[in-house]
C-alpha atoms as one frame of an Amber mdcrd trajectory, in Angstrom:
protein
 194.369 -15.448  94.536 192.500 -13.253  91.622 190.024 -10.897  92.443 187.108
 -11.261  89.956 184.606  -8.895  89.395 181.757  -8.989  87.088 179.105  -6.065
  86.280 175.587  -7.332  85.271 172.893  -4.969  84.164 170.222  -4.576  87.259
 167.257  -5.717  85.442 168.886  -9.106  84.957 170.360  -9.333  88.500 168.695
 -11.994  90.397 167.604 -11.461  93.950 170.259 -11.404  96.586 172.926 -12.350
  94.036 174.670  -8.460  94.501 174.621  -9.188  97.633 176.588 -12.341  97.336
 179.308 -10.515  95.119 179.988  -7.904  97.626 180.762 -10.031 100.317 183.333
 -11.874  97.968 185.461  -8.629  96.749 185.484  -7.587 100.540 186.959 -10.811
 102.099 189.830 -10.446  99.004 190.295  -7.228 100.291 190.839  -7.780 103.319
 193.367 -10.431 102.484 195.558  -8.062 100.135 199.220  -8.656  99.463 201.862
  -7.506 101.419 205.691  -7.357 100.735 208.993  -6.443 101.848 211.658  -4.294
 100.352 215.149  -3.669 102.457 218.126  -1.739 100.807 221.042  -1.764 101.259
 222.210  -5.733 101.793 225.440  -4.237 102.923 225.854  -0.980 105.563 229.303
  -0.042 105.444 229.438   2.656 108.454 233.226   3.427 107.656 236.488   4.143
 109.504 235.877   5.851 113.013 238.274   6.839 116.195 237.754   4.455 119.027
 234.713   5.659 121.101 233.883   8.071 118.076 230.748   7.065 116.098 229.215
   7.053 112.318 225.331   6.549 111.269 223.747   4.845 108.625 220.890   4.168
 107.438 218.899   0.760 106.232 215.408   1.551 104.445 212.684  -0.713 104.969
 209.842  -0.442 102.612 206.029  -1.976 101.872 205.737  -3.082  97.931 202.599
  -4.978  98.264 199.532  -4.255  97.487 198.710  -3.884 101.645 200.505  -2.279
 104.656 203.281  -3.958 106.377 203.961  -4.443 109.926 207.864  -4.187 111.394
 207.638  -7.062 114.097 211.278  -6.497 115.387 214.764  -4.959 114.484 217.593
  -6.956 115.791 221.142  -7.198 115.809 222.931  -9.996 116.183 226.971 -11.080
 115.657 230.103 -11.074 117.841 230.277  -7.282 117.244 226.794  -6.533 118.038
 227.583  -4.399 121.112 229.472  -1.993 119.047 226.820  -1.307 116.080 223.054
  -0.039 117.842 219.816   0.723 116.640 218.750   4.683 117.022 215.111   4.597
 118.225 212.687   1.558 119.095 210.880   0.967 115.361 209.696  -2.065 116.075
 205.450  -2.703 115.484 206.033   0.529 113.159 203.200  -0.363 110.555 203.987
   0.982 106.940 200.919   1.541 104.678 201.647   0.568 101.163 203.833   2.315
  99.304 205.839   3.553 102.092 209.244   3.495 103.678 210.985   3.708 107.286
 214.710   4.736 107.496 216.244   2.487 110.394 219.350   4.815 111.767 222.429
   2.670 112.467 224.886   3.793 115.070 228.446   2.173 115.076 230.691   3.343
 117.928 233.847   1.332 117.844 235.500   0.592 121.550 238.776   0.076 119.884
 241.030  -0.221 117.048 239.883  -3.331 114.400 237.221  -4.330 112.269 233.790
  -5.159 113.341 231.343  -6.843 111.798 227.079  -8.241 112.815 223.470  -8.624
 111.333 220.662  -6.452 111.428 217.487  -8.912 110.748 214.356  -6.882 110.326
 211.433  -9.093 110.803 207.918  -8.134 109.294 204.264  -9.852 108.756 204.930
  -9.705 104.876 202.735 -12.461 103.313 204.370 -12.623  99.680 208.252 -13.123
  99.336 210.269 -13.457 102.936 208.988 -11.887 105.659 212.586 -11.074 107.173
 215.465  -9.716 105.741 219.133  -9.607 107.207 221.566  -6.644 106.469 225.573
  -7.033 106.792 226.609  -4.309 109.145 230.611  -3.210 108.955 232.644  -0.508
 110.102 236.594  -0.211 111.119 237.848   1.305 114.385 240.801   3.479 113.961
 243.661   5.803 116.019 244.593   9.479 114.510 247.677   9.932 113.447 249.574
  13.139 113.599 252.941  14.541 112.135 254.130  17.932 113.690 256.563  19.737
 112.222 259.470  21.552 113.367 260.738  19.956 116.235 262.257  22.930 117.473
 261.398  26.765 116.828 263.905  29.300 116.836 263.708  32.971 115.474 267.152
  34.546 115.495 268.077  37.675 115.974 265.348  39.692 116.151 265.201  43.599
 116.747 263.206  45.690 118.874 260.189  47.237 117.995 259.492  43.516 115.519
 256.933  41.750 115.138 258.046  38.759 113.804 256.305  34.973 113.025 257.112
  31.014 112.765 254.692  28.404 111.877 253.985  24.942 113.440 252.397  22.251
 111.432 250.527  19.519 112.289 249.498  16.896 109.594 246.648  14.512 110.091
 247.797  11.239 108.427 245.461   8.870 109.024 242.383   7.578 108.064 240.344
   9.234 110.827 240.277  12.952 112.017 242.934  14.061 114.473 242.412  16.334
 117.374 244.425  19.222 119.139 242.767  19.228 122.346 245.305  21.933 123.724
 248.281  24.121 123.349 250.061  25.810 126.297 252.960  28.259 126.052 254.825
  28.735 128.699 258.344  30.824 129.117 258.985  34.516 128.463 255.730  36.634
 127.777 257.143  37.783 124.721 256.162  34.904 122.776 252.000  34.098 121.603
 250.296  32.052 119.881 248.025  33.904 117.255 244.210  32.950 117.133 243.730
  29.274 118.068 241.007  27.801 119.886 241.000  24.467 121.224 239.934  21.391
 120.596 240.740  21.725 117.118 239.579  18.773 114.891 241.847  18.173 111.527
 240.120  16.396 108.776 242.198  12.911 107.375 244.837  14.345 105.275 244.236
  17.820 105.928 246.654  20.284 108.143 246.144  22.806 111.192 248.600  25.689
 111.117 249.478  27.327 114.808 251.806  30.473 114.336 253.698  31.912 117.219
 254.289  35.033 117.209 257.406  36.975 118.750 257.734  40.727 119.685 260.708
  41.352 122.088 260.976  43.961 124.663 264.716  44.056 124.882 267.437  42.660
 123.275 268.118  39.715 125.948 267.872  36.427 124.889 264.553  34.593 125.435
 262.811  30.877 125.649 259.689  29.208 125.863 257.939  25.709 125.454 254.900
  25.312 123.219 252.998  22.086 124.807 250.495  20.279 122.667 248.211  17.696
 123.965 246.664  15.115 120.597 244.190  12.279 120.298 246.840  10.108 118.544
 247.626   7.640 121.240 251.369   7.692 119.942 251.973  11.157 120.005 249.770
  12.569 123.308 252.052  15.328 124.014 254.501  17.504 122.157 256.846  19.300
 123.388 258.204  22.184 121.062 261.114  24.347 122.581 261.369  27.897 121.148
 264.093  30.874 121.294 265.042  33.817 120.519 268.180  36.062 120.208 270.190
  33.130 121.475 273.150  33.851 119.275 275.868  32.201 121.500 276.947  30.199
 124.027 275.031  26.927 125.465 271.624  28.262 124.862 272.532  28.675 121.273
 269.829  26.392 119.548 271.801  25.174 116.548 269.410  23.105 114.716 271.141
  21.287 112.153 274.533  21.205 114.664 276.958  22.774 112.253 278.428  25.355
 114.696 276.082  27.975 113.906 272.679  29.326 115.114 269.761  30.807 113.175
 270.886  33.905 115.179 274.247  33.719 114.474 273.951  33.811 110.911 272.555
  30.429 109.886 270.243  31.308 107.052 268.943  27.413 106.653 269.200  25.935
 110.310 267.629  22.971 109.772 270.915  21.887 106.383 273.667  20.704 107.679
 275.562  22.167 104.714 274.466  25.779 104.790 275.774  28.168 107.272 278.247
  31.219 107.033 281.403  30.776 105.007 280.161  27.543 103.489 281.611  26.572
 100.067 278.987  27.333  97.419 277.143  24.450  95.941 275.455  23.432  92.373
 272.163  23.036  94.468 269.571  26.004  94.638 270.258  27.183  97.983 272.173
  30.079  99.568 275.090  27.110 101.474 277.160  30.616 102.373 274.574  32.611
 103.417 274.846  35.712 101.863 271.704  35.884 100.036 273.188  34.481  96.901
 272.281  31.176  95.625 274.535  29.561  93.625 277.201  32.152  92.697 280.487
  30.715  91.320 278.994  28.059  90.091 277.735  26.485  86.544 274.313  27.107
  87.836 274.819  30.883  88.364 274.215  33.742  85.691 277.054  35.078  86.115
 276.898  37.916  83.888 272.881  38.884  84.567 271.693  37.934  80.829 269.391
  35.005  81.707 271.621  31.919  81.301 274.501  30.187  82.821 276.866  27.294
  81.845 274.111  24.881  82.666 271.214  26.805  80.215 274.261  27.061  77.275
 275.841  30.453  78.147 279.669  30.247  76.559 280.908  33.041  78.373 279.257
  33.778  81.630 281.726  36.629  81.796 280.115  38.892  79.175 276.066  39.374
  79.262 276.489  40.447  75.518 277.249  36.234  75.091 274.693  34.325  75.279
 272.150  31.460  73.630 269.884  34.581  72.477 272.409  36.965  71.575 272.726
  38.298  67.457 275.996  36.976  66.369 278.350  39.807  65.229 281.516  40.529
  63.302 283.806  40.183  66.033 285.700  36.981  66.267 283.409  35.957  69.342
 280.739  33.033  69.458 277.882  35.941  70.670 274.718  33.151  70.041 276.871
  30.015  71.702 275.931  27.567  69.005 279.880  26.651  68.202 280.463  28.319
  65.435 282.006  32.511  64.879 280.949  35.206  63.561 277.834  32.916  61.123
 276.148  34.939  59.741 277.857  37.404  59.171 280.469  38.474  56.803 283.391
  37.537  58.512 282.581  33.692  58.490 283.017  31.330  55.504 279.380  30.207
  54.869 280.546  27.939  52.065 283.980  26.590  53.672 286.135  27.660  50.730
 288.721  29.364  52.797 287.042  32.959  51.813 285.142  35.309  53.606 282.912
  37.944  52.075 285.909  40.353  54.096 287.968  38.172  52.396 286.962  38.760
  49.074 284.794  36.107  48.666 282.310  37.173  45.650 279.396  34.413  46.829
 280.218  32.630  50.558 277.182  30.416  49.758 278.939  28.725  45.927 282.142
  26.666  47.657 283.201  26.906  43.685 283.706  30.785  43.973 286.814  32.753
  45.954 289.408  34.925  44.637 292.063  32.421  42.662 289.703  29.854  42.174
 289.970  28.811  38.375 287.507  30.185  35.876 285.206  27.780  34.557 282.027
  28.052  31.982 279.351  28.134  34.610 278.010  31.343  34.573 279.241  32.534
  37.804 282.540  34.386  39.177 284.523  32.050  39.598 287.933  33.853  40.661
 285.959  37.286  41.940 287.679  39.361  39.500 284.292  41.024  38.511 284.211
  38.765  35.424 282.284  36.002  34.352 283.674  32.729  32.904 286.813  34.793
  31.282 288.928  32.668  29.165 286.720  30.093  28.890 284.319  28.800  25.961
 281.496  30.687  28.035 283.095  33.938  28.331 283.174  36.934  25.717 286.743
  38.145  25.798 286.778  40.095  23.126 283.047  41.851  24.093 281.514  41.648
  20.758 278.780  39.932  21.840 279.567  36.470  21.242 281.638  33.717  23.223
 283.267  30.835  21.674 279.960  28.905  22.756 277.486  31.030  20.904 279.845
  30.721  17.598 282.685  33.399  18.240 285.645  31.607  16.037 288.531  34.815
  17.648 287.018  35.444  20.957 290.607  37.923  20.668 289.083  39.859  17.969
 285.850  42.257  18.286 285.718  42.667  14.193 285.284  38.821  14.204 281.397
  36.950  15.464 278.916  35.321  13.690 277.469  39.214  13.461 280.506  40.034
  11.800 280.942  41.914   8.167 283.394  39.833   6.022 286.479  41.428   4.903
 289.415  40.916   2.329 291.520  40.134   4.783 292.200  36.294   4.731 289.842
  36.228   8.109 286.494  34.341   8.403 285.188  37.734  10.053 281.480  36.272
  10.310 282.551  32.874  11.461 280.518  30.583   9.437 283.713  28.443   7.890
 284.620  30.234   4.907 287.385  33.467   4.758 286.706  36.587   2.840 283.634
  34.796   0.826 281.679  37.760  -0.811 284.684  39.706  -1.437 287.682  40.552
  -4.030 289.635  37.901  -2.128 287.482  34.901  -3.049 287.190  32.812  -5.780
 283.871  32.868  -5.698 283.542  30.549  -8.828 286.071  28.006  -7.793 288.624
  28.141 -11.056 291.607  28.752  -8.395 291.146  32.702  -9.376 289.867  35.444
  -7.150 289.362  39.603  -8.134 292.291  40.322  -6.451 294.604  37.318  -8.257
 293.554  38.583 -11.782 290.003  36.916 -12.402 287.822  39.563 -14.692 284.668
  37.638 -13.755 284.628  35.202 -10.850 281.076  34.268 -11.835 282.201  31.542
 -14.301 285.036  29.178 -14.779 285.827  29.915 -18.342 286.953  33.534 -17.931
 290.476  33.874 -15.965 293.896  34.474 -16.680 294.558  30.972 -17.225 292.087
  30.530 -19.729 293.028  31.068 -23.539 291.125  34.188 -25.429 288.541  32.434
 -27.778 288.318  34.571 -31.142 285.646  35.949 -31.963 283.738  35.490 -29.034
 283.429  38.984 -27.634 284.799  38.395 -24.460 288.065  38.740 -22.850 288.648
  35.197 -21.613 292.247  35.333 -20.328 292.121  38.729 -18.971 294.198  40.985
 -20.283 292.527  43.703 -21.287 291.357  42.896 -24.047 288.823  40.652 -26.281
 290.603  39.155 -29.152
């Protein structure tokens, strides 16, 4: 239905025609819209200990245009006796716009899953006029885990005040309850600030500690009784001691022949106790407040590592995987090799060490007898450089057979060299005594020396024959015929 409404200007508005129009927007009125809303379609009310309870809550709400009228609120299902309705809601009217939270109480009777309806029924005139919700919720039993069985404190002396702790663990999916603790036995014993019932969350854990404080040195017993909600563990019965060393009231927990009081320092491992043979295993198995001594999992030697972490020598605390290595025939650093480093090892695995004359422990090439060869280095660690070879100057002039020296024996004879008469090629460029009396420095098989007057030209020399007249000695003798 659509409301129409029309404005007409007065002067043209017949008579009672207003009065028609007036009357027709009231009756629509009147007749306005209403609808429902309902969230959730599911109401999960959880996991709850039998006879416990949870509440939700299922919103009903007017979205029409009018109010709404709640007829009823039922629930219905073979579990409907465990799931209620908090309050009677039903002819609750709800003007438009508005909402009513229906409280849902589930209080399961026992263990299981439950499951029923809740139809809310309403006037609504657009959309459905009732709604049905799933309801759901799981019954379930605490669950506890206490822990030690058995409490025992030793040997404890006079004047002590001394403390052991009982746990218990809630492990299932509901709270667990400690709805008492009694200790009974010698006075000596307590329990230290606990008030009952005690309610541990699912997954959460309740600490009781007993305290002990003897008043003599006899030895002393009590039982701890705990009353639980979890119907498989109602009662616990802890038994506790104290300076029982020996005898039949010795409590020896783990049953290897000795009590906590008797020297057990782990009474609850079977392979710890006094005299034990020490293990590989983090705890004290001998009991004398060493853990792991004698074995490759003890420092030994007090410098941080044992056999385990890479210590060579657990013997000496100067050996270890963060020690300097040293000059002392000793792996110090424990990386397999001695003395690296330093100069007592052979870097460059040519026999040598730098004590052992070795000139350059990083060139495998160079140690003392190695032969020389033109590289540039030391070969033989003499102190010289490519001696007797092409590369080295032998006769220090300068010059090695390489750069041109043609006597490497002689220091008068390099390419720098000043050329002599002395049938030597002192400046080593091919040709002996050029420039000098000694050469025949104009190739007619005479030199100055052999007799040659001028050893600028070929037709003066003593072979030649004098040519008269001519001025000049040609066969020289002395004289120009």
């Amino acid at each position: 239905m659509y409301a129409v409404r029309m404005r007409l200007p007065s002067p043209f508005l017949a008579p009672g025609l207003g009065l028609a129009l007036m009357g027709c927007v009231d009756n629509q009125l009147s007749a306005a819209s209403t609808k429902l809303a309902v969230n959730p379609e599911l109401l999960d009310l959880g996991v709850v200990a039998p006879l416990g309870s949870s509440t939700g809550t299922v919103s009903v709400s007017s979205v029409g245009l009018g109010a709404l009228t709640v007829s009823s609120l039922t629930i219905s299902g073979n579990d409907s006796d465990v799931f209620a309705i908090d309050g009677d809601l039903g002819g609750t009217s709800l003007p438009k716009g508005e909402s009513l939270d229906v409280p849902v109480v589930f209080t399961p009777s026992a263990v299981g899953a439950y499951e029923a309806d809740l139809t809310v029924q309403t006037d609504a005139n657009t959309g459905e006029a009732a709604f049905t919700v799933h309801l759901r919720g799981l019954g379930a039993s605490p669950s506890l885990v206490v822990a030690p069985s058995a409490v025992d404190f030793g040997h404890v002396e006079l004047g002590a005040d001394v403390f052991e702790v009982i746990t218990l663990q809630s492990i299932g999916p509901v709270p667990a309850t400690l709805t008492s603790a009694e200790l009974t036995g010698d006075g000596t014993f307590y329990l230290v600030e606990l008030t009952t019932p005690a309610e541990i969350a699912s997954g959460a854990s309740l600490e009781l500690s007993v305290g002990f404080g003897p008043l003599n040195a006899d030895p002393q017993t009590a039982v701890l009784t705990l009353a639980t909600d979890d119907p498989d563990l109602p009662s616990v019965i802890i038994p506790i001691s104290a300076n029982v060393c020996l005898g039949e009231g010795a409590f020896d927990a783990d049953g290897d022949g000795y009590s906590a009081c008797a020297g057990d320092c782990d009474d609850t491992n079977i392979t710890v106790l006094p005299g034990a043979t020490e293990l590989e295993d983090g705890l004290d198995n001998d009991c004398d407040g060493t853990l792991d001594e004698g074995t490759e999992a003890y420092d030994d030697d007090g410098d941080g590592y044992n056999e385990q972490e890479g210590d060579c020598n657990d013997g000496d605390a100067a050996v270890s995987p963060s020690a300097a290595e040293s000059e002392n025939g000793i792996d110090d650093d424990c990386n397999g090799a001695v003395d690296d480093g330093t100069d007592a090892y052979d870097d460059d695995g040519d026999g040598f060490t730098e004590q052992g004359g070795d000139c350059d422990d990083a060139e495998s090439s160079t140690s003392p007898g190695s032969p020389e060869t033109p590289d540039g280095l030391d070969n033989d660690c003499d102190g010289s450089t490519d001696e007797d070879t092409r590369a080295g100057d032998d006769d220090g002039d300068g010059y090695d057979e390489a750069t041109g020296d043609c006597d490497d024996g002689d220091a008068s004879v390099s390419p720098d060299g000043v050329e002599l008469a002395n049938g030597m090629d002192d400046d080593c460029d091919g040709t002996v005594d050029e420039g000098t009396s000694a050469w025949d420095d104009d190739g007619d098989g005479y030199t100055e020396d052999g007799g040659d007057c001028d050893d600028t030209t070929t037709s003066i020399g003593p072979h030649r024959l004098e040519v008269v007249g001519d001025g000049i000695d040609n066969d020289c003798d002395g004289s120009a015929e």
